[in-house]
């Protein structure tokens, strides 16, 4: 129905395809001459199904061959008066053209020929092949001899394409014209620049040669999916405009603050000062007081490349004896890291924002300026790396959700439309047949022939439908016949009996259990490989590999016999198993061949066989495949951008890296990361997108200059990060639809459950047989006791009383059970306890209902909370001597029926024997007193304060604690006091609540663990052999979580959202295990190298080639053959290495070691194994990016699930915080509604109108911008004249700001200080007067 309504809205009666003629053009001109009404303009909108590039819906009928590539009247009513026509190709793709204005006539033969060429599918395919050929050519470093001829040919093809488009579409910038499409502008400009650079004799326009790299972007308009994603990203950028401006504003602000704080500080170094007995002056001294260039007389730390930085503050780094801290030399990192000007400060802040190697800049600032400036880095990291990044992600997520929603709506409409098409066609056919029958009756017999022809046409459609169904078959009919003939083996009855027997064995649950155990054992065997490995272990692992291959081969053979080859290969997992078997058999025969040992790495594919028996793995892989298929265009767009950036980098800087390589390396050898060839350029771009770009940018500065390098790197970072973030969010949202497998399980998973159930049943049966005698004896004694009890009680009560008692007890159990179940359900759904329900003994007010499900019925009946609360019977300790009842329970006891009270008294009489009333009352009073103490608010505040003090005391323990004896003694006494206080608290809670209630609460268990930690730390201090126990005292900080309700709510919410993702985490761990095993196969024992002890560098391969030669070189009786700290010698260390790579911190060293590796016991050689970069690229994409998307998507799904259970509220805040938030929001709204009173004085009224006018605000904003520019032009080594000029300019700005402040104070009086921005302005004015001018800059809120 919706599709029909949509069709009616689009065109009430879908008009058939009509050729576009001169009469059609005249009718269009007549319609366009008439002025349409406003209502028609509002109602008419373009039909989304008839847009350019889409296929014409089948409702418009079949496309005759004569109308293919011919001008047709536009079927969209919106374009009726737009003087347009459409052209359809064989695939029914819509092309729309203009009929008039700046173009040839639609009836011109030249234009018609150009249109036929343009709309033909082969023309687009031809252009696409040309672009791909051009991409391959541009990625070549050593160009072949036929390169210029190919380049000229491609240029001719692109020129011909532009000419065809110009003739077909016309020269104009409107819709459907050539210049109306921005991609045509790109093609035209690139082709024009290439012609200019090719045939112009001038050499200063070499930049035009780089413009031809934009040819790669022609792939985007040739693919409709890529084109639509580009439009979506541009739409996202429009939404991100405000956030981008805000980010640039804050970057500028913090850059100016950094200039004021650290300008010139990074040049402070420790310079050796001449002693009294030294007569010669230092070498290389200059007379410039601002810039002293020294190299030999600086103080260097061992192994450091740059001189030690120092500062004049007390908390800055101090120089050693004999050295003086002076401003000398250049800035660190070859002068590229500094705050001496606005540009360098902005680059440093951008580096901190992207968190690229921030620890180095952090240490440099602390050394040169002081430790107090750590606050600056904390603010920067929080503000940019967390807050602004969250803003970007939030807006991107919102825009993606909107696009996804619109796409889903279009998809549903298209689905309904497709579903309604057969119905519409059937209705059309029936209508045609009815009309034909009527005409047959009316007309003569001679006209029957034409009607029969029409009936034949009607039946043709039915034949087309049947042919369409046949065409949808994946294989031709002959293949199905071949498969049924040769792949289904029905030979003889004996063979069928054997098949049934094998089928029963192979499909038995215990067979699946055996295969699962074999897979797990095979994984363990794969993980046991290490270096160095003994010969016995190697033999055992090889024998195990052969055994597992044999088992898997037998499984495949038996399944083929049981299911026939036709049925076996219909299952995807069977195909996967057969590939593993064929690989294992091929490996046995090809391993000994040189160069084929890499086949061992494919053994890890056996790990993923667990997915057959693991429903979670299957669901995640299906979700991943569906997500990748849905986002294939976005992935292709990202790859296109990376390829484009790599080619641009190659053409811009490739030759310069080779020419100026000596500026980078003293040995004039290219480093690992450069852009001299395409592969290294691609790797460099990939490294930039991974977040490490600053070091390669410094190398680029040395070979190509600063301007071009910064432009290229900013382009790659900004556009690439946007694409990666959008893809990451899309994957997260796709994986957020993940649901754990509950009901949908395959046969293998069910067989495992059946096998485990049978094993449990067998174990229980054996145990029951073994313990049969004991159980029989116990049953006999219980029967005797019950008989005696019944005989004793039958005389006192009638049968009716007993039956009523039993019925009452059963009803009570049922009601209590249902109540308990409903309460646990509701409470498990709620993460925040209700404020109307206050918890009482045995659950303290800070306990969670979830952690103590046994006592959920214990709630307060009173309102005050502590004085009227009593200890219930269910909370009594196992060690207590009396059960204490509350007042409500005592009333309930009085109202009980007499027979129930008698039963209760009889049952409890045995427990009360020997208990004196006085003793029980004392114990009761003791517990009541303990309960009052524990529940008292002052006691809770005291324990919270002690907890914070004990946590804060940990901060005073550092490496210098032994030198500060007084603080050490105070901390020891404080630890003892804290321990006694927490032990006392624990004892009081034991007395008040009892052991059962205490240890059924998760937070109290945490408190108990912390008390044990305190005791162990004290014991460790007293005895030397137990001193390692002191190191676990950091667990004391966990007690803070149990003392504050807000923290408990957050921790509880985090646990509830992360724990259900355990299966997803195991899948990710399995992927990491596969990469770890591959790393062991590829790099085990190959990271060893011979190190020169004097320089700390590796010996060149010309001096040392292997381990034996290295062992002959002994320096100071030490062996220089060393292994890398992070390697792949076993699975455990490989996990650590992969974790290092996943953090992008220190991963470059691991990659360089892998690329330089040669063989076991061989000296590494520079980039000997260069394609091992692909291993790490695959790990970052498959082992890091996708699993991280899975994990976050699953966490987001759980978060939304619990949020829905909470009623859509935030699960990370308490009820009190919600109320405070609403009250604060209401208060802010009310304050914002209060207007400023107008002054009665005319002079004040004039000033009020002045300062509140828009012109005044624009003037102040302009002044602020100009002052920001004056601050930006400052630098560290500027001349005194510039200092004087800036001083007077800043003084003028200060006077203007003082005037603004005075005018506002005259008008607003005390209301001036009610605005936060006014207070900020006032503080800036005060600081500008008191502080040295030039250090404070005012920024008006944009």
mmCIF file of C-alpha atoms in Angstrom, residues 150-459:
data_model
loop_
_atom_site.group_PDB
_atom_site.id
_atom_site.type_symbol
_atom_site.label_atom_id
_atom_site.label_comp_id
_atom_site.label_asym_id
_atom_site.label_seq_id
_atom_site.Cartn_x
_atom_site.Cartn_y
_atom_site.Cartn_z
ATOM 1 C CA UNK A 150 51.342 5.776 -22.352
ATOM 2 C CA UNK A 151 51.098 9.152 -20.665
ATOM 3 C CA UNK A 152 50.260 10.861 -23.965
ATOM 4 C CA UNK A 153 47.679 8.205 -24.750
ATOM 5 C CA UNK A 154 45.975 8.658 -21.390
ATOM 6 C CA UNK A 155 45.979 12.416 -21.819
ATOM 7 C CA UNK A 156 44.302 11.987 -25.195
ATOM 8 C CA UNK A 157 41.657 9.728 -23.646
ATOM 9 C CA UNK A 158 40.878 12.251 -20.905
ATOM 10 C CA UNK A 159 40.710 15.071 -23.447
ATOM 11 C CA UNK A 160 38.306 13.041 -25.604
ATOM 12 C CA UNK A 161 36.143 12.351 -22.520
ATOM 13 C CA UNK A 162 35.912 16.066 -21.719
ATOM 14 C CA UNK A 163 35.002 16.897 -25.332
ATOM 15 C CA UNK A 164 32.259 14.252 -25.324
ATOM 16 C CA UNK A 165 30.840 15.600 -22.056
ATOM 17 C CA UNK A 166 31.013 19.199 -23.290
ATOM 18 C CA UNK A 167 29.125 18.372 -26.485
ATOM 19 C CA UNK A 168 26.578 16.156 -24.740
ATOM 20 C CA UNK A 169 25.845 18.418 -21.768
ATOM 21 C CA UNK A 170 26.646 21.926 -22.893
ATOM 22 C CA UNK A 171 28.932 24.673 -21.638
ATOM 23 C CA UNK A 172 27.230 26.182 -18.624
ATOM 24 C CA UNK A 173 27.295 25.958 -14.831
ATOM 25 C CA UNK A 174 23.661 25.087 -14.208
ATOM 26 C CA UNK A 175 22.149 21.725 -13.307
ATOM 27 C CA UNK A 176 22.853 18.914 -15.779
ATOM 28 C CA UNK A 177 25.390 21.078 -17.635
ATOM 29 C CA UNK A 178 29.066 20.179 -17.824
ATOM 30 C CA UNK A 179 30.244 22.801 -15.351
ATOM 31 C CA UNK A 180 27.287 22.163 -13.065
ATOM 32 C CA UNK A 181 29.116 19.144 -11.645
ATOM 33 C CA UNK A 182 32.118 19.798 -9.397
ATOM 34 C CA UNK A 183 33.769 16.550 -10.538
ATOM 35 C CA UNK A 184 33.726 17.861 -14.129
ATOM 36 C CA UNK A 185 35.467 21.001 -12.892
ATOM 37 C CA UNK A 186 38.156 18.778 -11.376
ATOM 38 C CA UNK A 187 38.619 16.816 -14.621
ATOM 39 C CA UNK A 188 38.744 19.956 -16.711
ATOM 40 C CA UNK A 189 41.254 21.752 -14.473
ATOM 41 C CA UNK A 190 43.540 18.718 -14.151
ATOM 42 C CA UNK A 191 43.538 18.108 -17.890
ATOM 43 C CA UNK A 192 44.138 21.794 -18.593
ATOM 44 C CA UNK A 193 47.064 21.975 -16.163
ATOM 45 C CA UNK A 194 48.528 18.821 -17.645
ATOM 46 C CA UNK A 195 48.380 20.321 -21.132
ATOM 47 C CA UNK A 196 50.015 23.515 -19.848
ATOM 48 C CA UNK A 197 52.794 21.627 -18.064
ATOM 49 C CA UNK A 198 53.300 19.363 -21.065
ATOM 50 C CA UNK A 199 53.532 21.944 -23.845
ATOM 51 C CA UNK A 200 54.586 25.114 -22.003
ATOM 52 C CA UNK A 201 58.276 26.096 -22.255
ATOM 53 C CA UNK A 202 58.210 27.674 -18.779
ATOM 54 C CA UNK A 203 59.795 25.797 -15.885
ATOM 55 C CA UNK A 204 58.345 27.738 -12.960
ATOM 56 C CA UNK A 205 54.986 25.981 -13.204
ATOM 57 C CA UNK A 206 56.224 22.554 -12.167
ATOM 58 C CA UNK A 207 53.411 22.503 -9.598
ATOM 59 C CA UNK A 208 51.053 21.775 -12.487
ATOM 60 C CA UNK A 209 52.787 18.419 -12.922
ATOM 61 C CA UNK A 210 51.731 17.476 -9.438
ATOM 62 C CA UNK A 211 48.140 18.344 -10.289
ATOM 63 C CA UNK A 212 47.841 15.252 -12.450
ATOM 64 C CA UNK A 213 47.864 13.192 -9.254
ATOM 65 C CA UNK A 214 44.308 14.414 -8.726
ATOM 66 C CA UNK A 215 43.445 12.108 -11.603
ATOM 67 C CA UNK A 216 43.196 9.309 -9.031
ATOM 68 C CA UNK A 217 40.088 10.979 -7.606
ATOM 69 C CA UNK A 218 38.281 10.299 -10.899
ATOM 70 C CA UNK A 219 37.490 6.888 -9.415
ATOM 71 C CA UNK A 220 34.981 8.590 -7.109
ATOM 72 C CA UNK A 221 32.499 9.938 -9.721
ATOM 73 C CA UNK A 222 32.765 6.692 -11.671
ATOM 74 C CA UNK A 223 31.344 4.825 -8.655
ATOM 75 C CA UNK A 224 27.945 5.973 -7.431
ATOM 76 C CA UNK A 225 28.549 4.567 -3.934
ATOM 77 C CA UNK A 226 31.808 6.485 -3.504
ATOM 78 C CA UNK A 227 30.135 9.623 -4.784
ATOM 79 C CA UNK A 228 27.291 9.325 -2.292
ATOM 80 C CA UNK A 229 29.697 8.754 0.620
ATOM 81 C CA UNK A 230 31.659 11.849 -0.348
ATOM 82 C CA UNK A 231 28.411 13.814 -0.276
ATOM 83 C CA UNK A 232 27.624 12.362 3.169
ATOM 84 C CA UNK A 233 31.059 13.311 4.505
ATOM 85 C CA UNK A 234 30.705 16.839 3.147
ATOM 86 C CA UNK A 235 27.343 17.039 4.900
ATOM 87 C CA UNK A 236 29.031 15.866 8.119
ATOM 88 C CA UNK A 237 31.707 18.529 7.700
ATOM 89 C CA UNK A 238 29.015 21.184 7.496
ATOM 90 C CA UNK A 239 27.657 19.974 10.829
ATOM 91 C CA UNK A 240 31.160 19.925 12.273
ATOM 92 C CA UNK A 241 31.878 23.511 11.235
ATOM 93 C CA UNK A 242 31.145 24.968 14.677
ATOM 94 C CA UNK A 243 33.262 22.332 16.437
ATOM 95 C CA UNK A 244 36.140 22.866 13.985
ATOM 96 C CA UNK A 245 36.050 26.618 14.591
ATOM 97 C CA UNK A 246 35.895 26.026 18.339
ATOM 98 C CA UNK A 247 38.877 23.667 18.145
ATOM 99 C CA UNK A 248 40.920 26.175 16.141
ATOM 100 C CA UNK A 249 39.998 28.888 18.614
ATOM 101 C CA UNK A 250 41.141 26.877 21.625
ATOM 102 C CA UNK A 251 44.277 25.771 19.804
ATOM 103 C CA UNK A 252 45.118 29.423 19.173
ATOM 104 C CA UNK A 253 44.385 30.364 22.798
ATOM 105 C CA UNK A 254 46.535 27.621 24.269
ATOM 106 C CA UNK A 255 49.262 28.302 21.709
ATOM 107 C CA UNK A 256 49.436 31.920 22.863
ATOM 108 C CA UNK A 257 49.469 30.769 26.482
ATOM 109 C CA UNK A 258 52.309 28.385 25.627
ATOM 110 C CA UNK A 259 54.209 31.236 23.993
ATOM 111 C CA UNK A 260 53.852 33.316 27.133
ATOM 112 C CA UNK A 261 54.979 30.477 29.385
ATOM 113 C CA UNK A 262 57.691 28.662 27.439
ATOM 114 C CA UNK A 263 59.062 31.067 24.820
ATOM 115 C CA UNK A 264 62.816 30.522 24.577
ATOM 116 C CA UNK A 265 62.913 28.083 27.498
ATOM 117 C CA UNK A 266 63.781 25.050 25.394
ATOM 118 C CA UNK A 267 67.088 26.655 24.417
ATOM 119 C CA UNK A 268 68.353 26.533 28.006
ATOM 120 C CA UNK A 269 71.161 24.001 28.195
ATOM 121 C CA UNK A 270 73.982 23.077 30.519
ATOM 122 C CA UNK A 271 77.147 24.696 29.226
ATOM 123 C CA UNK A 272 80.602 23.865 30.575
ATOM 124 C CA UNK A 273 81.973 26.960 32.272
ATOM 125 C CA UNK A 274 85.790 27.582 32.335
ATOM 126 C CA UNK A 275 87.435 27.070 35.684
ATOM 127 C CA UNK A 276 89.943 29.412 37.315
ATOM 128 C CA UNK A 277 92.952 27.446 36.120
ATOM 129 C CA UNK A 278 91.676 27.396 32.521
ATOM 130 C CA UNK A 279 93.219 30.175 30.442
ATOM 131 C CA UNK A 280 91.716 29.353 27.042
ATOM 132 C CA UNK A 281 88.233 30.523 26.219
ATOM 133 C CA UNK A 282 85.624 28.090 25.052
ATOM 134 C CA UNK A 283 85.461 27.231 21.405
ATOM 135 C CA UNK A 284 82.743 28.308 19.007
ATOM 136 C CA UNK A 285 81.511 31.232 21.151
ATOM 137 C CA UNK A 286 79.614 34.002 19.389
ATOM 138 C CA UNK A 287 78.942 37.542 20.420
ATOM 139 C CA UNK A 288 75.182 37.322 20.083
ATOM 140 C CA UNK A 289 73.654 37.570 23.605
ATOM 141 C CA UNK A 290 70.415 35.936 22.451
ATOM 142 C CA UNK A 291 71.790 32.990 20.537
ATOM 143 C CA UNK A 292 74.914 31.081 21.480
ATOM 144 C CA UNK A 293 75.649 28.119 19.255
ATOM 145 C CA UNK A 294 77.563 25.451 21.139
ATOM 146 C CA UNK A 295 77.942 21.765 20.379
ATOM 147 C CA UNK A 296 81.017 20.357 22.071
ATOM 148 C CA UNK A 297 80.659 22.061 25.444
ATOM 149 C CA UNK A 298 77.084 21.025 26.237
ATOM 150 C CA UNK A 299 76.316 18.347 28.783
ATOM 151 C CA UNK A 300 74.849 15.174 27.255
ATOM 152 C CA UNK A 301 73.301 12.266 29.082
ATOM 153 C CA UNK A 302 74.563 8.826 28.108
ATOM 154 C CA UNK A 303 72.909 7.595 24.915
ATOM 155 C CA UNK A 304 71.077 10.882 24.293
ATOM 156 C CA UNK A 305 71.292 12.720 21.005
ATOM 157 C CA UNK A 306 70.416 16.181 22.281
ATOM 158 C CA UNK A 307 71.941 18.173 25.122
ATOM 159 C CA UNK A 308 70.423 18.179 28.597
ATOM 160 C CA UNK A 309 67.839 20.901 29.099
ATOM 161 C CA UNK A 310 67.842 22.960 32.275
ATOM 162 C CA UNK A 311 65.957 25.799 33.925
ATOM 163 C CA UNK A 312 66.436 28.614 36.399
ATOM 164 C CA UNK A 313 63.482 27.610 38.587
ATOM 165 C CA UNK A 314 64.018 25.509 41.680
ATOM 166 C CA UNK A 315 61.767 22.702 40.407
ATOM 167 C CA UNK A 316 63.400 22.634 36.956
ATOM 168 C CA UNK A 317 66.316 20.440 35.934
ATOM 169 C CA UNK A 318 69.646 21.502 37.428
ATOM 170 C CA UNK A 319 73.039 21.303 35.774
ATOM 171 C CA UNK A 320 75.818 19.119 37.193
ATOM 172 C CA UNK A 321 78.854 20.623 38.842
ATOM 173 C CA UNK A 322 81.049 22.573 36.458
ATOM 174 C CA UNK A 323 78.180 23.486 34.132
ATOM 175 C CA UNK A 324 75.999 26.572 33.984
ATOM 176 C CA UNK A 325 72.465 26.839 32.643
ATOM 177 C CA UNK A 326 72.506 29.362 29.787
ATOM 178 C CA UNK A 327 70.376 30.116 26.770
ATOM 179 C CA UNK A 328 72.479 28.602 24.028
ATOM 180 C CA UNK A 329 72.246 26.493 20.919
ATOM 181 C CA UNK A 330 69.100 25.508 19.073
ATOM 182 C CA UNK A 331 65.815 24.056 20.207
ATOM 183 C CA UNK A 332 65.386 20.278 20.636
ATOM 184 C CA UNK A 333 64.583 17.974 17.732
ATOM 185 C CA UNK A 334 66.790 19.971 15.358
ATOM 186 C CA UNK A 335 64.988 23.180 16.285
ATOM 187 C CA UNK A 336 61.486 21.991 15.366
ATOM 188 C CA UNK A 337 60.110 21.704 18.927
ATOM 189 C CA UNK A 338 59.671 25.089 20.569
ATOM 190 C CA UNK A 339 57.234 27.817 21.566
ATOM 191 C CA UNK A 340 59.314 30.682 20.167
ATOM 192 C CA UNK A 341 56.663 31.774 17.657
ATOM 193 C CA UNK A 342 52.979 31.252 17.096
ATOM 194 C CA UNK A 343 53.449 28.778 14.246
ATOM 195 C CA UNK A 344 55.740 26.464 16.201
ATOM 196 C CA UNK A 345 53.557 26.750 19.297
ATOM 197 C CA UNK A 346 50.483 25.839 17.235
ATOM 198 C CA UNK A 347 52.312 22.805 15.813
ATOM 199 C CA UNK A 348 53.313 21.712 19.338
ATOM 200 C CA UNK A 349 49.720 22.089 20.565
ATOM 201 C CA UNK A 350 48.396 20.158 17.577
ATOM 202 C CA UNK A 351 50.899 17.427 18.401
ATOM 203 C CA UNK A 352 49.609 17.323 21.971
ATOM 204 C CA UNK A 353 46.028 17.254 20.731
ATOM 205 C CA UNK A 354 46.706 14.216 18.545
ATOM 206 C CA UNK A 355 48.764 12.624 21.373
ATOM 207 C CA UNK A 356 51.751 11.913 19.139
ATOM 208 C CA UNK A 357 54.848 11.337 21.264
ATOM 209 C CA UNK A 358 53.578 13.739 23.966
ATOM 210 C CA UNK A 359 55.839 12.345 26.692
ATOM 211 C CA UNK A 360 58.948 13.715 24.967
ATOM 212 C CA UNK A 361 57.563 17.260 24.843
ATOM 213 C CA UNK A 362 56.284 16.809 28.389
ATOM 214 C CA UNK A 363 59.753 15.934 29.680
ATOM 215 C CA UNK A 364 61.387 18.760 27.737
ATOM 216 C CA UNK A 365 59.051 21.370 29.252
ATOM 217 C CA UNK A 366 59.434 19.992 32.771
ATOM 218 C CA UNK A 367 63.229 19.998 32.459
ATOM 219 C CA UNK A 368 63.370 23.533 31.093
ATOM 220 C CA UNK A 369 60.501 25.249 32.942
ATOM 221 C CA UNK A 370 59.633 23.285 36.056
ATOM 222 C CA UNK A 371 57.350 20.553 37.324
ATOM 223 C CA UNK A 372 54.519 22.946 38.111
ATOM 224 C CA UNK A 373 53.729 23.220 34.410
ATOM 225 C CA UNK A 374 52.480 19.661 34.475
ATOM 226 C CA UNK A 375 49.065 21.301 34.992
ATOM 227 C CA UNK A 376 49.299 22.790 31.497
ATOM 228 C CA UNK A 377 49.697 19.351 29.939
ATOM 229 C CA UNK A 378 46.899 17.866 32.055
ATOM 230 C CA UNK A 379 44.514 20.591 30.883
ATOM 231 C CA UNK A 380 45.581 20.178 27.256
ATOM 232 C CA UNK A 381 45.222 16.392 27.358
ATOM 233 C CA UNK A 382 41.807 16.512 29.001
ATOM 234 C CA UNK A 383 40.450 19.364 26.914
ATOM 235 C CA UNK A 384 41.588 18.241 23.463
ATOM 236 C CA UNK A 385 42.233 14.496 23.662
ATOM 237 C CA UNK A 386 39.037 13.842 25.621
ATOM 238 C CA UNK A 387 36.503 16.664 25.488
ATOM 239 C CA UNK A 388 36.947 17.941 21.935
ATOM 240 C CA UNK A 389 37.385 14.402 20.616
ATOM 241 C CA UNK A 390 34.113 13.460 22.316
ATOM 242 C CA UNK A 391 32.416 16.392 20.602
ATOM 243 C CA UNK A 392 33.686 15.264 17.223
ATOM 244 C CA UNK A 393 32.639 11.660 17.819
ATOM 245 C CA UNK A 394 29.224 12.694 19.117
ATOM 246 C CA UNK A 395 28.426 14.875 16.124
ATOM 247 C CA UNK A 396 29.725 12.254 13.709
ATOM 248 C CA UNK A 397 27.580 9.613 15.424
ATOM 249 C CA UNK A 398 24.499 11.847 15.182
ATOM 250 C CA UNK A 399 25.091 12.546 11.500
ATOM 251 C CA UNK A 400 25.694 8.854 10.795
ATOM 252 C CA UNK A 401 22.478 7.907 12.602
ATOM 253 C CA UNK A 402 20.563 10.444 10.531
ATOM 254 C CA UNK A 403 22.025 9.123 7.300
ATOM 255 C CA UNK A 404 21.345 5.584 8.401
ATOM 256 C CA UNK A 405 17.752 6.436 9.241
ATOM 257 C CA UNK A 406 17.137 8.108 5.878
ATOM 258 C CA UNK A 407 18.780 5.176 4.091
ATOM 259 C CA UNK A 408 16.606 2.734 6.065
ATOM 260 C CA UNK A 409 13.463 4.658 5.133
ATOM 261 C CA UNK A 410 14.455 4.605 1.476
ATOM 262 C CA UNK A 411 15.267 0.899 1.718
ATOM 263 C CA UNK A 412 11.873 0.077 3.242
ATOM 264 C CA UNK A 413 10.121 2.104 0.561
ATOM 265 C CA UNK A 414 12.133 0.347 -2.140
ATOM 266 C CA UNK A 415 11.354 -3.052 -0.636
ATOM 267 C CA UNK A 416 7.659 -2.309 -0.521
ATOM 268 C CA UNK A 417 7.907 -0.969 -4.036
ATOM 269 C CA UNK A 418 9.629 -4.132 -5.244
ATOM 270 C CA UNK A 419 7.050 -6.279 -3.456
ATOM 271 C CA UNK A 420 4.210 -4.359 -5.056
ATOM 272 C CA UNK A 421 5.677 -4.619 -8.561
ATOM 273 C CA UNK A 422 4.433 -8.186 -9.221
ATOM 274 C CA UNK A 423 0.979 -7.221 -7.989
ATOM 275 C CA UNK A 424 0.912 -4.179 -10.240
ATOM 276 C CA UNK A 425 2.075 -6.258 -13.173
ATOM 277 C CA UNK A 426 -0.582 -8.907 -12.519
ATOM 278 C CA UNK A 427 -3.283 -6.257 -12.266
ATOM 279 C CA UNK A 428 -2.047 -4.744 -15.493
ATOM 280 C CA UNK A 429 -2.074 -8.131 -17.216
ATOM 281 C CA UNK A 430 -5.582 -8.995 -15.978
ATOM 282 C CA UNK A 431 -6.867 -5.600 -17.082
ATOM 283 C CA UNK A 432 -5.354 -6.104 -20.507
ATOM 284 C CA UNK A 433 -6.872 -9.573 -20.870
ATOM 285 C CA UNK A 434 -10.328 -8.309 -19.848
ATOM 286 C CA UNK A 435 -10.236 -5.469 -22.345
ATOM 287 C CA UNK A 436 -9.024 -7.839 -25.022
ATOM 288 C CA UNK A 437 -11.881 -10.277 -24.342
ATOM 289 C CA UNK A 438 -14.418 -7.478 -24.571
ATOM 290 C CA UNK A 439 -12.932 -6.277 -27.828
ATOM 291 C CA UNK A 440 -12.929 -9.824 -29.164
ATOM 292 C CA UNK A 441 -16.664 -10.083 -28.612
ATOM 293 C CA UNK A 442 -17.320 -6.746 -30.286
ATOM 294 C CA UNK A 443 -15.032 -7.042 -33.206
ATOM 295 C CA UNK A 444 -15.237 -9.373 -36.114
ATOM 296 C CA UNK A 445 -13.359 -12.565 -36.590
ATOM 297 C CA UNK A 446 -10.745 -10.770 -38.638
ATOM 298 C CA UNK A 447 -9.666 -8.749 -35.618
ATOM 299 C CA UNK A 448 -9.167 -11.865 -33.505
ATOM 300 C CA UNK A 449 -5.660 -12.219 -34.819
ATOM 301 C CA UNK A 450 -4.552 -8.920 -33.292
ATOM 302 C CA UNK A 451 -6.219 -9.766 -29.970
ATOM 303 C CA UNK A 452 -4.520 -13.118 -29.947
ATOM 304 C CA UNK A 453 -1.243 -11.299 -30.497
ATOM 305 C CA UNK A 454 -2.045 -9.154 -27.506
ATOM 306 C CA UNK A 455 -2.788 -12.250 -25.465
ATOM 307 C CA UNK A 456 0.544 -13.634 -26.555
ATOM 308 C CA UNK A 457 2.153 -10.437 -25.298
ATOM 309 C CA UNK A 458 0.367 -10.912 -21.970
ATOM 310 C CA UNK A 459 1.590 -14.466 -21.652
#
